[in-house]
Amino acid sequence: MKPFFARFTRWMRRRPQPEEERVRAAVEAFRDPAAETLDLVRRLVAETRPRNRRDRGTPARYEMVLERLEADADLCAVFRARIVHFIASLRLITFFTDSGILPGTGFFSEWWRILWDRLLPEAPDERRLKDCMHVVFDRSDDWRWQERIPPAYSQRLWALLAPEKELHNVDWRGIQEQILDSVLLLAHRVSGLGVEGELMRASPSLDDDLPRFVALSAEALDFVNSVRGALDDPATAADDGSQLLVIADQCADTLQRIRKRALTVGTSLHLSYLLTRSEQSLERLRELVTILIASHASSTRGRAISSWADFLRAAFLAENRRNSLGHYMSQLSRLLAVRVTENAARSGEHYICETRSDYGRMWRSAAGAGVLIGGMALLKIFAAGLHAPLLVEAFLFSMIYGLGFVVIFLLGMTVATKQPAMTAQTLASLLGDVRATRQAELERLVDVVAAVCRSQLAAIAGNVMIALPVAILLGLGLSQWLGAPVISLDKGAHLMADLDPLSWAVPHAAIAGFFLFLSGLISGYFDNKAAYSDTGVRIARLRWVNRLFGHARAVRIGSYIQDHLGGIMGNFLFGCMLGSTGVVGKLLGLPLDIRHIAFSSANLGYSLVGFQFELPLKAILWGALGVALIGLTNLAVSFALALRTALGARDVHFDHWGALLRAIWHRFRREPRSFLLPPRAATTGGDG
């Protein structure tokens, strides 16, 4: 029995402790004077973080720590002394000035750093708080559970760590000194960024604004000297920082004015990067100054604790995501996204039919495109019949699609599937201002949704109802002229199989929808590029253009290209994507291809010609269903992606989808015609 009891005792010692006991033991370990503070903090964080993905008990464990410290004054004093001394012994400046702020190395350098650190993790310098954060929070997803901890808990913790009677000891004085140095560095950084060539080029009145950036450094130095004097002599009143904050606000106004002007004259990745980094540095400067000011008066101690806790919480979260490539890419994608989607939004306004004349114009525009699409579909069938090498085939298909779409665009015609990527941007620009409690605002938005729906239906009807008969007429006419069928029976069967709803038609339509979304961004990008680079002026200065056309025409040509460059490149590259996808699929051995509603309707017409109209009605209806599903997928995918991108670019968090959908449903039940047809012409009465 004795060996049994010995094994049972060892098992009892090794068995998992209850959660509360483990958290309490991690806090009690701070009493051990021989233990390293960094190791103690790592252990405490390890006991607090989630055990697995389904664990939602982190806030409760965090509260256990707070309650234990609040219940035991001696333990709290030991805990406070160790944590504050540990922080004061570290280099804090890089944490205060860099965490949560875009690095000065630039976009691509930081991108490569993150990739390199993924392959070979960097060695942390445990003398810096910034690096110690990565030692303690050593998992890339620690920010997720940190976000779930209520801000009030962080304020309770720092209220325990920074009581008023402790704020004047040596450790806290060291921390405050490093905060003051950080204020100076941030002010100098913003002053330096303010005279960057990109900002000077984008600012319409930088000569008037430049003194603000220069004064920021001088005022920061005066503020820091004043606060240091007050720390040395408590009887001396410290600068309240109001003048420094006023100058910081003036610099922020200048940056915001440059950002707004960039929406008109264009921006670049470097300019957007500089603006964002400068704005982040100014915001950090404000936060540190607010903390310093509030710390010097007992009446504002609560505000100091709240500001300090909020700042550290945000900085910790940002530092933990520092090596997240996905977070970095999403952060950087917003730098240009607003400008790119703003161009698309302005284009989207032209795709919305408000009146009967707009509706008729849209239908005629789409009908014209349907004629050309019918011809483009036949050219693609002829090109496929050449059985050329794959790369040659990809080139031929890309040119047929790309140049055809460019001609459609330059002639002012409309391809139905191009609308969602544009109109989604317009809707996104409206969603940010809508409040569910304001019925009038919802109704105005529903008006736009109804206009978008009838505009889309007009464009689809124009494309499909014309492309289909044009394809039939072309097929019959050429067959009659050549004296032989233009579309063979095998080709007709192949075209009909491509429309089968149970085949790859819908997934391939989704690929086309993704390309439609990309084409909208490409158009916005090149519109921005043309405006930012003054493409029109540069073209007008080309000597050979002036010699060939004369100066006046050269100016008009340059202006025309600048105004239409986005549409030309977006349509051409969209055509190249459509034309090369199938060939890429063959090269990779993957089922990749595209389906587009307008071309599918034309192909349905050509398949009827190939079968000499002897297809059963059931097969024709099945093919028509395939065309409808292809169109629905094209529109849904491109619209959803474009709307998501536009909302993210504008940082719009629309939480009233339920209210909006109910308002749309009520309108549809009450006035279904408004979603399908243009509004009736208003009648006005006269005097007789």
PDB file of C-alpha atoms in Angstrom, residues 108-281:
ATOM      1  CA  PHE A 108       8.414  48.618 -48.861  1.00  0.00           C
ATOM      2  CA  SER A 109      11.245  48.568 -46.310  1.00  0.00           C
ATOM      3  CA  GLU A 110       8.785  47.789 -43.522  1.00  0.00           C
ATOM      4  CA  TRP A 111       7.098  45.167 -45.691  1.00  0.00           C
ATOM      5  CA  TRP A 112      10.400  43.394 -46.221  1.00  0.00           C
ATOM      6  CA  ARG A 113      11.251  43.673 -42.514  1.00  0.00           C
ATOM      7  CA  ILE A 114       8.036  41.900 -41.564  1.00  0.00           C
ATOM      8  CA  LEU A 115       8.659  39.157 -44.130  1.00  0.00           C
ATOM      9  CA  TRP A 116      12.251  38.714 -42.981  1.00  0.00           C
ATOM     10  CA  ASP A 117      11.237  38.570 -39.318  1.00  0.00           C
ATOM     11  CA  ARG A 118       8.760  35.833 -40.233  1.00  0.00           C
ATOM     12  CA  LEU A 119      11.636  33.766 -41.616  1.00  0.00           C
ATOM     13  CA  LEU A 120      14.176  34.697 -38.943  1.00  0.00           C
ATOM     14  CA  PRO A 121      12.714  36.264 -35.776  1.00  0.00           C
ATOM     15  CA  GLU A 122      14.590  39.305 -34.514  1.00  0.00           C
ATOM     16  CA  ALA A 123      16.540  39.129 -31.251  1.00  0.00           C
ATOM     17  CA  PRO A 124      14.803  41.313 -28.648  1.00  0.00           C
ATOM     18  CA  ASP A 125      16.746  43.871 -26.642  1.00  0.00           C
ATOM     19  CA  GLU A 126      15.400  43.394 -23.113  1.00  0.00           C
ATOM     20  CA  ARG A 127      16.672  46.825 -22.147  1.00  0.00           C
ATOM     21  CA  ARG A 128      13.840  48.404 -24.170  1.00  0.00           C
ATOM     22  CA  LEU A 129      10.179  48.332 -23.166  1.00  0.00           C
ATOM     23  CA  LYS A 130       9.214  48.012 -26.843  1.00  0.00           C
ATOM     24  CA  ASP A 131      11.103  44.711 -27.102  1.00  0.00           C
ATOM     25  CA  CYS A 132      10.012  43.478 -23.678  1.00  0.00           C
ATOM     26  CA  MET A 133       6.445  43.764 -24.906  1.00  0.00           C
ATOM     27  CA  HIS A 134       7.233  41.127 -27.531  1.00  0.00           C
ATOM     28  CA  VAL A 135       8.855  38.903 -24.913  1.00  0.00           C
ATOM     29  CA  VAL A 136       5.816  39.081 -22.628  1.00  0.00           C
ATOM     30  CA  PHE A 137       3.127  39.048 -25.328  1.00  0.00           C
ATOM     31  CA  ASP A 138       4.963  36.535 -27.477  1.00  0.00           C
ATOM     32  CA  ARG A 139       1.993  35.281 -29.467  1.00  0.00           C
ATOM     33  CA  SER A 140       0.961  37.080 -32.635  1.00  0.00           C
ATOM     34  CA  ASP A 141      -2.728  36.975 -31.671  1.00  0.00           C
ATOM     35  CA  ASP A 142      -2.384  38.286 -28.101  1.00  0.00           C
ATOM     36  CA  TRP A 143      -4.013  41.526 -29.233  1.00  0.00           C
ATOM     37  CA  ARG A 144      -7.298  39.655 -29.717  1.00  0.00           C
ATOM     38  CA  TRP A 145      -7.780  38.819 -26.043  1.00  0.00           C
ATOM     39  CA  GLN A 146      -6.324  42.153 -24.939  1.00  0.00           C
ATOM     40  CA  GLU A 147      -9.101  43.855 -26.880  1.00  0.00           C
ATOM     41  CA  ARG A 148     -11.708  41.929 -24.873  1.00  0.00           C
ATOM     42  CA  ILE A 149     -10.462  43.296 -21.548  1.00  0.00           C
ATOM     43  CA  PRO A 150     -12.703  46.237 -20.535  1.00  0.00           C
ATOM     44  CA  PRO A 151     -10.878  49.603 -20.473  1.00  0.00           C
ATOM     45  CA  ALA A 152     -12.144  50.101 -16.917  1.00  0.00           C
ATOM     46  CA  TYR A 153      -9.944  47.178 -15.795  1.00  0.00           C
ATOM     47  CA  SER A 154      -6.839  48.857 -17.235  1.00  0.00           C
ATOM     48  CA  GLN A 155      -7.727  52.052 -15.384  1.00  0.00           C
ATOM     49  CA  ARG A 156      -8.120  50.097 -12.123  1.00  0.00           C
ATOM     50  CA  LEU A 157      -4.692  48.537 -12.629  1.00  0.00           C
ATOM     51  CA  TRP A 158      -2.937  51.842 -13.240  1.00  0.00           C
ATOM     52  CA  ALA A 159      -4.765  53.450 -10.351  1.00  0.00           C
ATOM     53  CA  LEU A 160      -3.067  50.801  -8.187  1.00  0.00           C
ATOM     54  CA  LEU A 161       0.329  51.301  -9.839  1.00  0.00           C
ATOM     55  CA  ALA A 162       0.326  55.116  -9.781  1.00  0.00           C
ATOM     56  CA  PRO A 163      -1.165  56.464  -6.537  1.00  0.00           C
ATOM     57  CA  GLU A 164      -0.639  60.180  -6.058  1.00  0.00           C
ATOM     58  CA  LYS A 165       1.826  59.753  -3.189  1.00  0.00           C
ATOM     59  CA  GLU A 166       4.112  57.635  -5.400  1.00  0.00           C
ATOM     60  CA  LEU A 167       4.239  59.957  -8.416  1.00  0.00           C
ATOM     61  CA  HIS A 168       7.196  61.938  -7.083  1.00  0.00           C
ATOM     62  CA  ASN A 169       9.535  59.032  -6.318  1.00  0.00           C
ATOM     63  CA  VAL A 170      12.701  58.325  -8.265  1.00  0.00           C
ATOM     64  CA  ASP A 171      11.191  55.699 -10.564  1.00  0.00           C
ATOM     65  CA  TRP A 172       8.238  57.787 -11.662  1.00  0.00           C
ATOM     66  CA  ARG A 173      10.563  60.785 -12.134  1.00  0.00           C
ATOM     67  CA  GLY A 174      12.628  58.661 -14.524  1.00  0.00           C
ATOM     68  CA  ILE A 175       9.522  57.664 -16.460  1.00  0.00           C
ATOM     69  CA  GLN A 176       8.391  61.280 -16.723  1.00  0.00           C
ATOM     70  CA  GLU A 177      11.845  62.328 -17.959  1.00  0.00           C
ATOM     71  CA  GLN A 178      11.612  59.832 -20.792  1.00  0.00           C
ATOM     72  CA  ILE A 179       8.106  61.037 -21.646  1.00  0.00           C
ATOM     73  CA  LEU A 180       9.468  64.582 -21.882  1.00  0.00           C
ATOM     74  CA  ASP A 181      12.255  63.439 -24.200  1.00  0.00           C
ATOM     75  CA  SER A 182       9.628  61.664 -26.304  1.00  0.00           C
ATOM     76  CA  VAL A 183       7.600  64.879 -26.602  1.00  0.00           C
ATOM     77  CA  LEU A 184      10.671  66.653 -27.931  1.00  0.00           C
ATOM     78  CA  LEU A 185      11.461  63.904 -30.423  1.00  0.00           C
ATOM     79  CA  LEU A 186       7.883  63.799 -31.711  1.00  0.00           C
ATOM     80  CA  ALA A 187       7.829  67.585 -32.142  1.00  0.00           C
ATOM     81  CA  HIS A 188      11.135  67.521 -34.045  1.00  0.00           C
ATOM     82  CA  ARG A 189       9.855  64.657 -36.214  1.00  0.00           C
ATOM     83  CA  VAL A 190       6.700  66.529 -37.206  1.00  0.00           C
ATOM     84  CA  SER A 191       8.702  69.689 -37.872  1.00  0.00           C
ATOM     85  CA  GLY A 192      11.010  67.727 -40.166  1.00  0.00           C
ATOM     86  CA  LEU A 193       8.170  65.993 -41.977  1.00  0.00           C
ATOM     87  CA  GLY A 194       6.457  69.349 -42.462  1.00  0.00           C
ATOM     88  CA  VAL A 195       9.181  70.508 -44.856  1.00  0.00           C
ATOM     89  CA  GLU A 196       9.298  67.287 -46.913  1.00  0.00           C
ATOM     90  CA  GLY A 197       9.246  67.946 -50.651  1.00  0.00           C
ATOM     91  CA  GLU A 198       6.070  65.895 -51.171  1.00  0.00           C
ATOM     92  CA  LEU A 199       4.140  67.936 -48.596  1.00  0.00           C
ATOM     93  CA  MET A 200       5.469  71.220 -49.941  1.00  0.00           C
ATOM     94  CA  ARG A 201       4.360  70.215 -53.440  1.00  0.00           C
ATOM     95  CA  ALA A 202       0.874  69.242 -52.271  1.00  0.00           C
ATOM     96  CA  SER A 203       0.288  72.227 -49.995  1.00  0.00           C
ATOM     97  CA  PRO A 204      -1.230  75.254 -51.733  1.00  0.00           C
ATOM     98  CA  SER A 205       0.084  77.691 -49.109  1.00  0.00           C
ATOM     99  CA  LEU A 206       2.999  76.018 -47.376  1.00  0.00           C
ATOM    100  CA  ASP A 207       4.856  79.326 -47.071  1.00  0.00           C
ATOM    101  CA  ASP A 208       2.121  80.460 -44.702  1.00  0.00           C
ATOM    102  CA  ASP A 209       1.945  77.099 -42.925  1.00  0.00           C
ATOM    103  CA  LEU A 210       5.688  76.426 -42.605  1.00  0.00           C
ATOM    104  CA  PRO A 211       6.157  78.660 -39.517  1.00  0.00           C
ATOM    105  CA  ARG A 212       3.699  76.430 -37.627  1.00  0.00           C
ATOM    106  CA  PHE A 213       5.911  73.392 -38.077  1.00  0.00           C
ATOM    107  CA  VAL A 214       9.024  75.348 -37.119  1.00  0.00           C
ATOM    108  CA  ALA A 215       7.292  76.801 -34.046  1.00  0.00           C
ATOM    109  CA  LEU A 216       6.212  73.338 -32.885  1.00  0.00           C
ATOM    110  CA  SER A 217       9.777  72.342 -32.004  1.00  0.00           C
ATOM    111  CA  ALA A 218      10.510  75.641 -30.239  1.00  0.00           C
ATOM    112  CA  GLU A 219       7.285  75.493 -28.214  1.00  0.00           C
ATOM    113  CA  ALA A 220       7.905  71.837 -27.304  1.00  0.00           C
ATOM    114  CA  LEU A 221      11.337  72.759 -25.950  1.00  0.00           C
ATOM    115  CA  ASP A 222       9.842  75.544 -23.809  1.00  0.00           C
ATOM    116  CA  PHE A 223       7.158  73.173 -22.508  1.00  0.00           C
ATOM    117  CA  VAL A 224       9.670  70.450 -21.616  1.00  0.00           C
ATOM    118  CA  ASN A 225      11.963  72.898 -19.803  1.00  0.00           C
ATOM    119  CA  SER A 226       9.008  74.282 -17.843  1.00  0.00           C
ATOM    120  CA  VAL A 227       7.808  70.827 -16.763  1.00  0.00           C
ATOM    121  CA  ARG A 228      11.327  69.794 -15.771  1.00  0.00           C
ATOM    122  CA  GLY A 229      11.621  72.943 -13.687  1.00  0.00           C
ATOM    123  CA  ALA A 230       8.362  72.074 -11.922  1.00  0.00           C
ATOM    124  CA  LEU A 231       9.613  68.535 -11.255  1.00  0.00           C
ATOM    125  CA  ASP A 232      12.802  69.937  -9.676  1.00  0.00           C
ATOM    126  CA  ASP A 233      10.904  72.532  -7.652  1.00  0.00           C
ATOM    127  CA  PRO A 234       7.277  71.550  -6.801  1.00  0.00           C
ATOM    128  CA  ALA A 235       6.566  75.156  -5.850  1.00  0.00           C
ATOM    129  CA  THR A 236       7.104  76.220  -9.469  1.00  0.00           C
ATOM    130  CA  ALA A 237       4.046  76.159 -11.718  1.00  0.00           C
ATOM    131  CA  ALA A 238       4.494  74.068 -14.864  1.00  0.00           C
ATOM    132  CA  ASP A 239       3.457  75.163 -18.333  1.00  0.00           C
ATOM    133  CA  ASP A 240      -0.108  73.995 -18.946  1.00  0.00           C
ATOM    134  CA  GLY A 241       0.804  72.964 -22.510  1.00  0.00           C
ATOM    135  CA  SER A 242      -2.080  74.908 -24.041  1.00  0.00           C
ATOM    136  CA  GLN A 243       0.131  76.842 -26.480  1.00  0.00           C
ATOM    137  CA  LEU A 244       1.883  73.646 -27.608  1.00  0.00           C
ATOM    138  CA  LEU A 245      -1.457  71.931 -28.198  1.00  0.00           C
ATOM    139  CA  VAL A 246      -2.724  74.940 -30.173  1.00  0.00           C
ATOM    140  CA  ILE A 247       0.291  74.783 -32.495  1.00  0.00           C
ATOM    141  CA  ALA A 248      -0.129  71.009 -32.805  1.00  0.00           C
ATOM    142  CA  ASP A 249      -3.761  71.555 -33.813  1.00  0.00           C
ATOM    143  CA  GLN A 250      -2.682  74.119 -36.407  1.00  0.00           C
ATOM    144  CA  CYS A 251      -0.200  71.631 -37.881  1.00  0.00           C
ATOM    145  CA  ALA A 252      -2.926  68.980 -37.942  1.00  0.00           C
ATOM    146  CA  ASP A 253      -5.240  71.410 -39.767  1.00  0.00           C
ATOM    147  CA  THR A 254      -2.555  71.974 -42.389  1.00  0.00           C
ATOM    148  CA  LEU A 255      -2.105  68.235 -42.890  1.00  0.00           C
ATOM    149  CA  GLN A 256      -5.859  67.748 -43.164  1.00  0.00           C
ATOM    150  CA  ARG A 257      -6.065  70.516 -45.748  1.00  0.00           C
ATOM    151  CA  ILE A 258      -3.327  68.834 -47.776  1.00  0.00           C
ATOM    152  CA  ARG A 259      -5.174  65.515 -47.520  1.00  0.00           C
ATOM    153  CA  LYS A 260      -8.409  67.083 -48.793  1.00  0.00           C
ATOM    154  CA  ARG A 261      -6.570  68.775 -51.643  1.00  0.00           C
ATOM    155  CA  ALA A 262      -5.044  65.406 -52.570  1.00  0.00           C
ATOM    156  CA  LEU A 263      -8.570  64.162 -53.296  1.00  0.00           C
ATOM    157  CA  THR A 264      -8.668  66.706 -56.113  1.00  0.00           C
ATOM    158  CA  VAL A 265      -5.106  66.885 -57.434  1.00  0.00           C
ATOM    159  CA  GLY A 266      -4.150  63.275 -56.715  1.00  0.00           C
ATOM    160  CA  THR A 267      -1.854  61.614 -54.224  1.00  0.00           C
ATOM    161  CA  SER A 268       0.985  59.125 -54.104  1.00  0.00           C
ATOM    162  CA  LEU A 269       1.869  56.307 -51.745  1.00  0.00           C
ATOM    163  CA  HIS A 270       4.741  58.371 -50.347  1.00  0.00           C
ATOM    164  CA  LEU A 271       2.572  61.451 -49.766  1.00  0.00           C
ATOM    165  CA  SER A 272      -0.159  59.394 -48.100  1.00  0.00           C
ATOM    166  CA  TYR A 273       2.489  57.683 -45.979  1.00  0.00           C
ATOM    167  CA  LEU A 274       3.963  61.029 -44.877  1.00  0.00           C
ATOM    168  CA  LEU A 275       0.557  62.468 -44.043  1.00  0.00           C
ATOM    169  CA  THR A 276      -0.456  59.444 -41.986  1.00  0.00           C
ATOM    170  CA  ARG A 277       2.859  59.268 -40.114  1.00  0.00           C
ATOM    171  CA  SER A 278       2.726  63.003 -39.349  1.00  0.00           C
ATOM    172  CA  GLU A 279      -0.871  62.797 -38.119  1.00  0.00           C
ATOM    173  CA  GLN A 280      -0.078  59.788 -35.937  1.00  0.00           C
ATOM    174  CA  SER A 281       2.949  61.574 -34.446  1.00  0.00           C
TER     175      SER A 281
END
